[in-house]
């Protein structure tokens, strides 16, 4: 199964995917890593491993993912022979051009038990809401913000003295275990 990864930041989830591939628990290969942020550490991590990388040109828009850029992304991923797209800390909403090119083959990891706390900094939302439990969700991507069907979830406790940072660190431990497992599950379901 050939994976295409889209990320905007540190890429610790991509690293966890690579570690699972190395450990033999995920039968996959990362074919291409793309970022909308030329300075994102995820690109550096990928390049270090010899994985092809690219920068998505969002035409100067801060948050939008313009249609032409999505078409370009779809073409690049198709050219790389990608079967499944994994969003890993990708900060733009994917819409029709990309969704139509990879129907039911785009996954995302979200740091909360969806449908609770969709959107940005879900760990901060959980602390501010006084939640005693949160977690992470791997889900199929649709045109909404963190609204697609869930594939796997993992729970994480919230402690009274948690800060957004300590909680996020605890959630990330679970993310790194859950994402490779969910990708393997989807790949097997698709017969890849
Ligand atoms: C993760 O917490 C993920 O759930 C969220 O963005 C963060 C990305 O972290 N969507 P990283 O770039 O994988 O380290």
JSON list of C-alpha atoms and ligand atoms in Angstrom, two decimals:
[
{"chain": "A", "resi": 1, "resn": "UNK", "atom": "CA", "xyz": [0.00, 0.00, 0.00]},
{"chain": "A", "resi": 2, "resn": "UNK", "atom": "CA", "xyz": [1.48, 3.31, -1.08]},
{"chain": "A", "resi": 3, "resn": "UNK", "atom": "CA", "xyz": [0.81, 6.24, 1.23]},
{"chain": "A", "resi": 4, "resn": "UNK", "atom": "CA", "xyz": [0.81, 9.96, 0.52]},
{"chain": "A", "resi": 5, "resn": "UNK", "atom": "CA", "xyz": [1.22, 12.15, 3.62]},
{"chain": "A", "resi": 6, "resn": "UNK", "atom": "CA", "xyz": [0.03, 15.74, 3.91]},
{"chain": "A", "resi": 7, "resn": "UNK", "atom": "CA", "xyz": [1.25, 17.72, 6.93]},
{"chain": "A", "resi": 8, "resn": "UNK", "atom": "CA", "xyz": [1.87, 21.27, 8.04]},
{"chain": "A", "resi": 9, "resn": "UNK", "atom": "CA", "xyz": [3.99, 20.79, 11.16]},
{"chain": "A", "resi": 10, "resn": "UNK", "atom": "CA", "xyz": [6.33, 18.54, 13.09]},
{"chain": "A", "resi": 11, "resn": "UNK", "atom": "CA", "xyz": [5.37, 15.25, 11.48]},
{"chain": "A", "resi": 12, "resn": "UNK", "atom": "CA", "xyz": [5.56, 13.09, 14.61]},
{"chain": "A", "resi": 13, "resn": "UNK", "atom": "CA", "xyz": [2.63, 11.04, 13.28]},
{"chain": "A", "resi": 14, "resn": "UNK", "atom": "CA", "xyz": [4.45, 10.50, 9.99]},
{"chain": "A", "resi": 15, "resn": "UNK", "atom": "CA", "xyz": [7.43, 9.35, 12.04]},
{"chain": "A", "resi": 16, "resn": "UNK", "atom": "CA", "xyz": [5.21, 6.88, 13.90]},
{"chain": "A", "resi": 17, "resn": "UNK", "atom": "CA", "xyz": [3.96, 5.56, 10.54]},
{"chain": "A", "resi": 18, "resn": "UNK", "atom": "CA", "xyz": [7.57, 5.09, 9.40]},
{"chain": "A", "resi": 19, "resn": "UNK", "atom": "CA", "xyz": [8.45, 3.36, 12.69]},
{"chain": "A", "resi": 20, "resn": "UNK", "atom": "CA", "xyz": [5.52, 0.96, 12.27]},
{"chain": "A", "resi": 21, "resn": "UNK", "atom": "CA", "xyz": [6.65, 0.19, 8.71]},
{"chain": "A", "resi": 22, "resn": "UNK", "atom": "CA", "xyz": [10.18, -0.48, 10.00]},
{"chain": "A", "resi": 23, "resn": "UNK", "atom": "CA", "xyz": [8.80, -2.70, 12.77]},
{"chain": "A", "resi": 24, "resn": "UNK", "atom": "CA", "xyz": [6.77, -4.70, 10.24]},
{"chain": "A", "resi": 25, "resn": "UNK", "atom": "CA", "xyz": [3.41, -3.94, 11.84]},
{"chain": "A", "resi": 26, "resn": "UNK", "atom": "CA", "xyz": [2.30, -1.72, 8.94]},
{"chain": "A", "resi": 27, "resn": "UNK", "atom": "CA", "xyz": [2.66, -3.17, 5.46]},
{"chain": "A", "resi": 28, "resn": "UNK", "atom": "CA", "xyz": [3.08, 0.07, 3.53]},
{"chain": "A", "resi": 29, "resn": "UNK", "atom": "CA", "xyz": [5.47, 2.50, 1.94]},
{"chain": "A", "resi": 30, "resn": "UNK", "atom": "CA", "xyz": [5.42, 6.30, 2.07]},
{"chain": "A", "resi": 31, "resn": "UNK", "atom": "CA", "xyz": [5.56, 7.40, -1.56]},
{"chain": "A", "resi": 32, "resn": "UNK", "atom": "CA", "xyz": [5.32, 11.18, -1.19]},
{"chain": "A", "resi": 33, "resn": "UNK", "atom": "CA", "xyz": [5.12, 13.80, 1.58]},
{"chain": "A", "resi": 34, "resn": "UNK", "atom": "CA", "xyz": [3.58, 17.19, 0.79]},
{"chain": "A", "resi": 35, "resn": "UNK", "atom": "CA", "xyz": [3.30, 20.29, 2.96]},
{"chain": "A", "resi": 36, "resn": "UNK", "atom": "CA", "xyz": [1.67, 23.68, 2.57]},
{"chain": "A", "resi": 37, "resn": "UNK", "atom": "CA", "xyz": [4.46, 25.05, 4.79]},
{"chain": "A", "resi": 38, "resn": "UNK", "atom": "CA", "xyz": [7.92, 25.03, 3.20]},
{"chain": "A", "resi": 39, "resn": "UNK", "atom": "CA", "xyz": [9.55, 25.24, 6.66]},
{"chain": "A", "resi": 40, "resn": "UNK", "atom": "CA", "xyz": [7.61, 22.35, 8.22]},
{"chain": "A", "resi": 41, "resn": "UNK", "atom": "CA", "xyz": [9.79, 19.83, 10.05]},
{"chain": "A", "resi": 42, "resn": "UNK", "atom": "CA", "xyz": [7.78, 17.02, 8.44]},
{"chain": "A", "resi": 43, "resn": "UNK", "atom": "CA", "xyz": [9.56, 17.77, 5.13]},
{"chain": "A", "resi": 44, "resn": "UNK", "atom": "CA", "xyz": [12.96, 17.55, 6.80]},
{"chain": "A", "resi": 45, "resn": "UNK", "atom": "CA", "xyz": [12.11, 14.25, 8.48]},
{"chain": "A", "resi": 46, "resn": "UNK", "atom": "CA", "xyz": [10.91, 12.80, 5.17]},
{"chain": "A", "resi": 47, "resn": "UNK", "atom": "CA", "xyz": [13.91, 14.06, 3.19]},
{"chain": "A", "resi": 48, "resn": "UNK", "atom": "CA", "xyz": [16.25, 12.50, 5.77]},
{"chain": "A", "resi": 49, "resn": "UNK", "atom": "CA", "xyz": [14.67, 9.15, 4.96]},
{"chain": "A", "resi": 50, "resn": "UNK", "atom": "CA", "xyz": [15.02, 9.73, 1.23]},
{"chain": "A", "resi": 51, "resn": "UNK", "atom": "CA", "xyz": [11.26, 10.09, 0.77]},
{"chain": "A", "resi": 52, "resn": "UNK", "atom": "CA", "xyz": [10.22, 12.44, -2.07]},
{"chain": "A", "resi": 53, "resn": "UNK", "atom": "CA", "xyz": [8.73, 15.70, -0.77]},
{"chain": "A", "resi": 54, "resn": "UNK", "atom": "CA", "xyz": [6.99, 18.72, -2.23]},
{"chain": "A", "resi": 55, "resn": "UNK", "atom": "CA", "xyz": [5.49, 22.04, -1.21]},
{"chain": "A", "resi": 56, "resn": "UNK", "atom": "CA", "xyz": [1.84, 22.78, -1.93]},
{"chain": "A", "resi": 57, "resn": "UNK", "atom": "CA", "xyz": [1.46, 26.23, -3.48]},
{"chain": "A", "resi": 58, "resn": "UNK", "atom": "CA", "xyz": [-1.64, 27.70, -1.85]},
{"chain": "A", "resi": 59, "resn": "UNK", "atom": "CA", "xyz": [-1.35, 30.90, -3.90]},
{"chain": "A", "resi": 60, "resn": "UNK", "atom": "CA", "xyz": [-0.72, 33.13, -0.90]},
{"chain": "A", "resi": 61, "resn": "UNK", "atom": "CA", "xyz": [-3.92, 32.16, 0.92]},
{"chain": "A", "resi": 62, "resn": "UNK", "atom": "CA", "xyz": [-3.34, 31.76, 4.67]},
{"chain": "A", "resi": 63, "resn": "UNK", "atom": "CA", "xyz": [-5.94, 29.12, 5.43]},
{"chain": "A", "resi": 64, "resn": "UNK", "atom": "CA", "xyz": [-7.71, 28.21, 2.16]},
{"chain": "A", "resi": 65, "resn": "UNK", "atom": "CA", "xyz": [-6.67, 25.28, 0.01]},
{"chain": "A", "resi": 66, "resn": "UNK", "atom": "CA", "xyz": [-7.48, 26.65, -3.43]},
{"chain": "A", "resi": 67, "resn": "UNK", "atom": "CA", "xyz": [-9.13, 24.37, -5.97]},
{"chain": "A", "resi": 68, "resn": "UNK", "atom": "CA", "xyz": [-6.21, 24.56, -8.42]},
{"chain": "A", "resi": 69, "resn": "UNK", "atom": "CA", "xyz": [-3.81, 23.61, -5.62]},
{"chain": "A", "resi": 70, "resn": "UNK", "atom": "CA", "xyz": [-5.97, 20.60, -4.73]},
{"chain": "A", "resi": 71, "resn": "UNK", "atom": "CA", "xyz": [-6.00, 19.48, -8.36]},
{"chain": "A", "resi": 72, "resn": "UNK", "atom": "CA", "xyz": [-2.21, 19.77, -8.44]},
{"chain": "A", "resi": 73, "resn": "UNK", "atom": "CA", "xyz": [-1.94, 17.75, -5.22]},
{"chain": "A", "resi": 74, "resn": "UNK", "atom": "CA", "xyz": [-4.24, 15.05, -6.65]},
{"chain": "A", "resi": 75, "resn": "UNK", "atom": "CA", "xyz": [-2.13, 14.83, -9.80]},
{"chain": "A", "resi": 76, "resn": "UNK", "atom": "CA", "xyz": [1.15, 14.59, -7.86]},
{"chain": "A", "resi": 77, "resn": "UNK", "atom": "CA", "xyz": [-0.23, 11.87, -5.59]},
{"chain": "A", "resi": 78, "resn": "UNK", "atom": "CA", "xyz": [-1.63, 9.90, -8.55]},
{"chain": "A", "resi": 79, "resn": "UNK", "atom": "CA", "xyz": [1.71, 10.22, -10.37]},
{"chain": "A", "resi": 80, "resn": "UNK", "atom": "CA", "xyz": [3.42, 8.81, -7.26]},
{"chain": "A", "resi": 81, "resn": "UNK", "atom": "CA", "xyz": [1.06, 5.82, -7.32]},
{"chain": "A", "resi": 82, "resn": "UNK", "atom": "CA", "xyz": [-0.52, 6.69, -3.98]},
{"chain": "A", "resi": 83, "resn": "UNK", "atom": "CA", "xyz": [-3.36, 4.44, -2.75]},
{"chain": "A", "resi": 84, "resn": "UNK", "atom": "CA", "xyz": [-4.23, 6.18, 0.53]},
{"chain": "A", "resi": 85, "resn": "UNK", "atom": "CA", "xyz": [-3.74, 9.79, 1.64]},
{"chain": "A", "resi": 86, "resn": "UNK", "atom": "CA", "xyz": [-2.98, 10.34, 5.34]},
{"chain": "A", "resi": 87, "resn": "UNK", "atom": "CA", "xyz": [-3.47, 13.82, 6.72]},
{"chain": "A", "resi": 88, "resn": "UNK", "atom": "CA", "xyz": [-1.01, 14.20, 9.60]},
{"chain": "A", "resi": 89, "resn": "UNK", "atom": "CA", "xyz": [-1.31, 17.60, 11.19]},
{"chain": "A", "resi": 90, "resn": "UNK", "atom": "CA", "xyz": [-2.47, 19.17, 7.91]},
{"chain": "A", "resi": 91, "resn": "UNK", "atom": "CA", "xyz": [-4.04, 22.53, 8.69]},
{"chain": "A", "resi": 92, "resn": "UNK", "atom": "CA", "xyz": [-6.21, 23.15, 5.61]},
{"chain": "A", "resi": 93, "resn": "UNK", "atom": "CA", "xyz": [-9.67, 21.80, 4.78]},
{"chain": "A", "resi": 94, "resn": "UNK", "atom": "CA", "xyz": [-9.67, 19.31, 1.92]},
{"chain": "A", "resi": 95, "resn": "UNK", "atom": "CA", "xyz": [-12.58, 19.77, -0.48]},
{"chain": "A", "resi": 96, "resn": "UNK", "atom": "CA", "xyz": [-14.06, 18.23, -3.61]},
{"chain": "A", "resi": 97, "resn": "UNK", "atom": "CA", "xyz": [-11.16, 18.26, -6.07]},
{"chain": "A", "resi": 98, "resn": "UNK", "atom": "CA", "xyz": [-9.03, 16.07, -3.83]},
{"chain": "A", "resi": 99, "resn": "UNK", "atom": "CA", "xyz": [-11.90, 14.13, -2.24]},
{"chain": "A", "resi": 100, "resn": "UNK", "atom": "CA", "xyz": [-13.22, 13.14, -5.68]},
{"chain": "A", "resi": 101, "resn": "UNK", "atom": "CA", "xyz": [-9.77, 11.98, -6.81]},
{"chain": "A", "resi": 102, "resn": "UNK", "atom": "CA", "xyz": [-9.40, 9.66, -3.77]},
{"chain": "A", "resi": 103, "resn": "UNK", "atom": "CA", "xyz": [-12.93, 8.63, -2.70]},
{"chain": "A", "resi": 104, "resn": "UNK", "atom": "CA", "xyz": [-12.97, 6.97, 0.75]},
{"chain": "A", "resi": 105, "resn": "UNK", "atom": "CA", "xyz": [-9.18, 6.90, 0.69]},
{"chain": "A", "resi": 106, "resn": "UNK", "atom": "CA", "xyz": [-8.29, 9.99, 2.70]},
{"chain": "A", "resi": 107, "resn": "UNK", "atom": "CA", "xyz": [-7.70, 9.57, 6.45]},
{"chain": "A", "resi": 108, "resn": "UNK", "atom": "CA", "xyz": [-7.07, 12.07, 9.22]},
{"chain": "A", "resi": 109, "resn": "UNK", "atom": "CA", "xyz": [-5.99, 11.86, 12.84]},
{"chain": "A", "resi": 110, "resn": "UNK", "atom": "CA", "xyz": [-7.74, 14.22, 15.24]},
{"chain": "A", "resi": 111, "resn": "UNK", "atom": "CA", "xyz": [-6.69, 14.79, 18.88]},
{"chain": "A", "resi": 112, "resn": "UNK", "atom": "CA", "xyz": [-10.11, 14.25, 20.50]},
{"chain": "A", "resi": 113, "resn": "UNK", "atom": "CA", "xyz": [-12.90, 11.69, 20.68]},
{"chain": "A", "resi": 114, "resn": "UNK", "atom": "CA", "xyz": [-14.93, 13.01, 17.77]},
{"chain": "A", "resi": 115, "resn": "UNK", "atom": "CA", "xyz": [-17.62, 14.29, 17.52]},
{"chain": "A", "resi": 116, "resn": "UNK", "atom": "CA", "xyz": [-16.36, 16.04, 20.69]},
{"chain": "A", "resi": 117, "resn": "UNK", "atom": "CA", "xyz": [-13.96, 18.96, 20.21]},
{"chain": "A", "resi": 118, "resn": "UNK", "atom": "CA", "xyz": [-13.61, 19.27, 16.44]},
{"chain": "A", "resi": 119, "resn": "UNK", "atom": "CA", "xyz": [-11.39, 22.00, 14.99]},
{"chain": "A", "resi": 120, "resn": "UNK", "atom": "CA", "xyz": [-8.08, 23.46, 16.14]},
{"chain": "A", "resi": 121, "resn": "UNK", "atom": "CA", "xyz": [-6.24, 22.76, 19.41]},
{"chain": "A", "resi": 122, "resn": "UNK", "atom": "CA", "xyz": [-8.73, 20.11, 20.54]},
{"chain": "A", "resi": 123, "resn": "UNK", "atom": "CA", "xyz": [-6.53, 19.35, 23.57]},
{"chain": "A", "resi": 124, "resn": "UNK", "atom": "CA", "xyz": [-6.90, 22.96, 24.71]},
{"chain": "A", "resi": 125, "resn": "UNK", "atom": "CA", "xyz": [-10.66, 22.77, 24.17]},
{"chain": "A", "resi": 126, "resn": "UNK", "atom": "CA", "xyz": [-10.77, 19.65, 26.39]},
{"chain": "A", "resi": 127, "resn": "UNK", "atom": "CA", "xyz": [-8.84, 21.33, 29.23]},
{"chain": "A", "resi": 128, "resn": "UNK", "atom": "CA", "xyz": [-10.96, 24.48, 29.03]},
{"chain": "A", "resi": 129, "resn": "UNK", "atom": "CA", "xyz": [-14.20, 22.45, 29.03]},
{"chain": "A", "resi": 130, "resn": "UNK", "atom": "CA", "xyz": [-13.10, 20.61, 32.19]},
{"chain": "A", "resi": 131, "resn": "UNK", "atom": "CA", "xyz": [-13.38, 17.23, 30.46]},
{"chain": "A", "resi": 132, "resn": "UNK", "atom": "CA", "xyz": [-12.15, 14.23, 32.46]},
{"chain": "A", "resi": 133, "resn": "UNK", "atom": "CA", "xyz": [-11.57, 12.14, 29.37]},
{"chain": "A", "resi": 134, "resn": "UNK", "atom": "CA", "xyz": [-10.59, 12.84, 25.77]},
{"chain": "A", "resi": 135, "resn": "UNK", "atom": "CA", "xyz": [-8.51, 10.93, 23.22]},
{"chain": "A", "resi": 136, "resn": "UNK", "atom": "CA", "xyz": [-7.90, 10.68, 19.52]},
{"chain": "A", "resi": 137, "resn": "UNK", "atom": "CA", "xyz": [-9.78, 9.57, 16.45]},
{"chain": "A", "resi": 138, "resn": "UNK", "atom": "CA", "xyz": [-8.70, 8.31, 13.05]},
{"chain": "A", "resi": 139, "resn": "UNK", "atom": "CA", "xyz": [-11.49, 9.07, 10.59]},
{"chain": "A", "resi": 140, "resn": "UNK", "atom": "CA", "xyz": [-12.30, 9.24, 6.91]},
{"chain": "A", "resi": 141, "resn": "UNK", "atom": "CA", "xyz": [-12.13, 12.77, 5.56]},
{"chain": "A", "resi": 142, "resn": "UNK", "atom": "CA", "xyz": [-15.19, 14.42, 4.08]},
{"chain": "A", "resi": 143, "resn": "UNK", "atom": "CA", "xyz": [-15.77, 18.05, 3.12]},
{"chain": "A", "resi": 144, "resn": "UNK", "atom": "CA", "xyz": [-16.56, 19.10, 6.73]},
{"chain": "A", "resi": 145, "resn": "UNK", "atom": "CA", "xyz": [-14.25, 20.00, 9.59]},
{"chain": "A", "resi": 146, "resn": "UNK", "atom": "CA", "xyz": [-13.44, 16.67, 11.32]},
{"chain": "A", "resi": 147, "resn": "UNK", "atom": "CA", "xyz": [-16.88, 15.26, 10.44]},
{"chain": "A", "resi": 148, "resn": "UNK", "atom": "CA", "xyz": [-16.12, 12.09, 8.46]},
{"chain": "A", "resi": 149, "resn": "UNK", "atom": "CA", "xyz": [-16.90, 8.58, 9.79]},
{"chain": "A", "resi": 150, "resn": "UNK", "atom": "CA", "xyz": [-14.62, 7.34, 12.58]},
{"chain": "A", "resi": 151, "resn": "UNK", "atom": "CA", "xyz": [-12.38, 4.33, 11.95]},
{"chain": "A", "resi": 152, "resn": "UNK", "atom": "CA", "xyz": [-10.64, 3.86, 15.34]},
{"chain": "A", "resi": 153, "resn": "UNK", "atom": "CA", "xyz": [-10.56, 5.80, 18.60]},
{"chain": "A", "resi": 154, "resn": "UNK", "atom": "CA", "xyz": [-8.40, 5.69, 21.72]},
{"chain": "A", "resi": 155, "resn": "UNK", "atom": "CA", "xyz": [-9.26, 7.23, 25.10]},
{"chain": "A", "resi": 156, "resn": "UNK", "atom": "CA", "xyz": [-6.91, 9.36, 27.20]},
{"chain": "A", "resi": 157, "resn": "UNK", "atom": "CA", "xyz": [-7.59, 10.61, 30.74]},
{"chain": "A", "resi": 158, "resn": "UNK", "atom": "CA", "xyz": [-7.49, 14.33, 31.54]},
{"chain": "A", "resi": 159, "resn": "UNK", "atom": "CA", "xyz": [-5.96, 15.06, 34.96]},
{"chain": "A", "resi": 160, "resn": "UNK", "atom": "CA", "xyz": [-6.94, 18.07, 37.12]},
{"chain": "A", "resi": 161, "resn": "UNK", "atom": "CA", "xyz": [-3.44, 19.56, 36.85]},
{"chain": "A", "resi": 162, "resn": "UNK", "atom": "CA", "xyz": [-3.15, 19.10, 33.08]},
{"chain": "A", "resi": 163, "resn": "UNK", "atom": "CA", "xyz": [-2.15, 22.02, 30.91]},
{"chain": "A", "resi": 164, "resn": "UNK", "atom": "CA", "xyz": [-2.99, 21.96, 27.20]},
{"chain": "A", "resi": 165, "resn": "UNK", "atom": "CA", "xyz": [0.65, 20.93, 26.59]},
{"chain": "A", "resi": 166, "resn": "UNK", "atom": "CA", "xyz": [0.77, 18.00, 29.04]},
{"chain": "A", "resi": 167, "resn": "UNK", "atom": "CA", "xyz": [-2.55, 16.73, 27.72]},
{"chain": "A", "resi": 168, "resn": "UNK", "atom": "CA", "xyz": [-1.46, 17.03, 24.09]},
{"chain": "A", "resi": 169, "resn": "UNK", "atom": "CA", "xyz": [1.71, 15.04, 24.86]},
{"chain": "A", "resi": 170, "resn": "UNK", "atom": "CA", "xyz": [-0.40, 12.24, 26.42]},
{"chain": "A", "resi": 171, "resn": "UNK", "atom": "CA", "xyz": [-2.78, 12.23, 23.43]},
{"chain": "A", "resi": 172, "resn": "UNK", "atom": "CA", "xyz": [0.12, 12.06, 21.00]},
{"chain": "A", "resi": 173, "resn": "UNK", "atom": "CA", "xyz": [1.41, 8.84, 22.57]},
{"chain": "A", "resi": 174, "resn": "UNK", "atom": "CA", "xyz": [-1.94, 7.25, 21.67]},
{"chain": "A", "resi": 175, "resn": "UNK", "atom": "CA", "xyz": [-2.01, 8.88, 18.22]},
{"chain": "A", "resi": 176, "resn": "UNK", "atom": "CA", "xyz": [1.32, 7.33, 17.34]},
{"chain": "A", "resi": 177, "resn": "UNK", "atom": "CA", "xyz": [-0.01, 3.87, 18.21]},
{"chain": "A", "resi": 178, "resn": "UNK", "atom": "CA", "xyz": [-3.46, 4.34, 16.67]},
{"chain": "A", "resi": 179, "resn": "UNK", "atom": "CA", "xyz": [-2.71, 5.87, 13.27]},
{"chain": "A", "resi": 180, "resn": "UNK", "atom": "CA", "xyz": [-0.54, 3.04, 11.89]},
{"chain": "A", "resi": 181, "resn": "UNK", "atom": "CA", "xyz": [-3.07, 0.50, 13.20]},
{"chain": "A", "resi": 182, "resn": "UNK", "atom": "CA", "xyz": [-5.94, 2.30, 11.45]},
{"chain": "A", "resi": 183, "resn": "UNK", "atom": "CA", "xyz": [-4.01, 2.57, 8.18]},
{"chain": "A", "resi": 184, "resn": "UNK", "atom": "CA", "xyz": [-3.29, -1.17, 8.24]},
{"chain": "A", "resi": 185, "resn": "UNK", "atom": "CA", "xyz": [-6.98, -1.85, 8.95]},
{"chain": "A", "resi": 186, "resn": "UNK", "atom": "CA", "xyz": [-8.14, 0.33, 6.02]},
{"chain": "A", "resi": 187, "resn": "UNK", "atom": "CA", "xyz": [-5.51, -1.13, 3.68]},
{"chain": "A", "resi": 188, "resn": "UNK", "atom": "CA", "xyz": [-6.63, -4.67, 4.46]},
{"chain": "A", "resi": 189, "resn": "UNK", "atom": "CA", "xyz": [-10.27, -3.66, 3.97]},
{"chain": "A", "resi": 190, "resn": "UNK", "atom": "CA", "xyz": [-9.41, -2.26, 0.54]},
{"chain": "A", "resi": 191, "resn": "UNK", "atom": "CA", "xyz": [-7.39, -5.37, -0.32]},
{"chain": "A", "resi": 192, "resn": "UNK", "atom": "CA", "xyz": [-4.17, -3.36, -0.72]},
{"chain": "B", "resi": 1, "resn": "LIG", "atom": "C1", "xyz": [-1.67, 15.92, 16.00]},
{"chain": "B", "resi": 1, "resn": "LIG", "atom": "O1", "xyz": [-1.99, 16.14, 17.33]},
{"chain": "B", "resi": 1, "resn": "LIG", "atom": "C2", "xyz": [-2.88, 15.58, 15.19]},
{"chain": "B", "resi": 1, "resn": "LIG", "atom": "O2", "xyz": [-3.88, 14.92, 15.90]},
{"chain": "B", "resi": 1, "resn": "LIG", "atom": "C3", "xyz": [-3.37, 16.93, 14.77]},
{"chain": "B", "resi": 1, "resn": "LIG", "atom": "O3", "xyz": [-2.22, 17.70, 14.54]},
{"chain": "B", "resi": 1, "resn": "LIG", "atom": "C4", "xyz": [-1.15, 17.17, 15.31]},
{"chain": "B", "resi": 1, "resn": "LIG", "atom": "C5", "xyz": [-0.03, 16.88, 14.37]},
{"chain": "B", "resi": 1, "resn": "LIG", "atom": "O4", "xyz": [1.15, 16.51, 15.01]},
{"chain": "B", "resi": 1, "resn": "LIG", "atom": "N1", "xyz": [-4.24, 16.81, 13.61]},
{"chain": "B", "resi": 1, "resn": "LIG", "atom": "P1", "xyz": [2.40, 15.95, 14.21]},
{"chain": "B", "resi": 1, "resn": "LIG", "atom": "O5", "xyz": [2.74, 16.97, 13.11]},
{"chain": "B", "resi": 1, "resn": "LIG", "atom": "O6", "xyz": [2.04, 14.63, 13.63]},
{"chain": "B", "resi": 1, "resn": "LIG", "atom": "O7", "xyz": [3.48, 15.87, 15.20]}
]
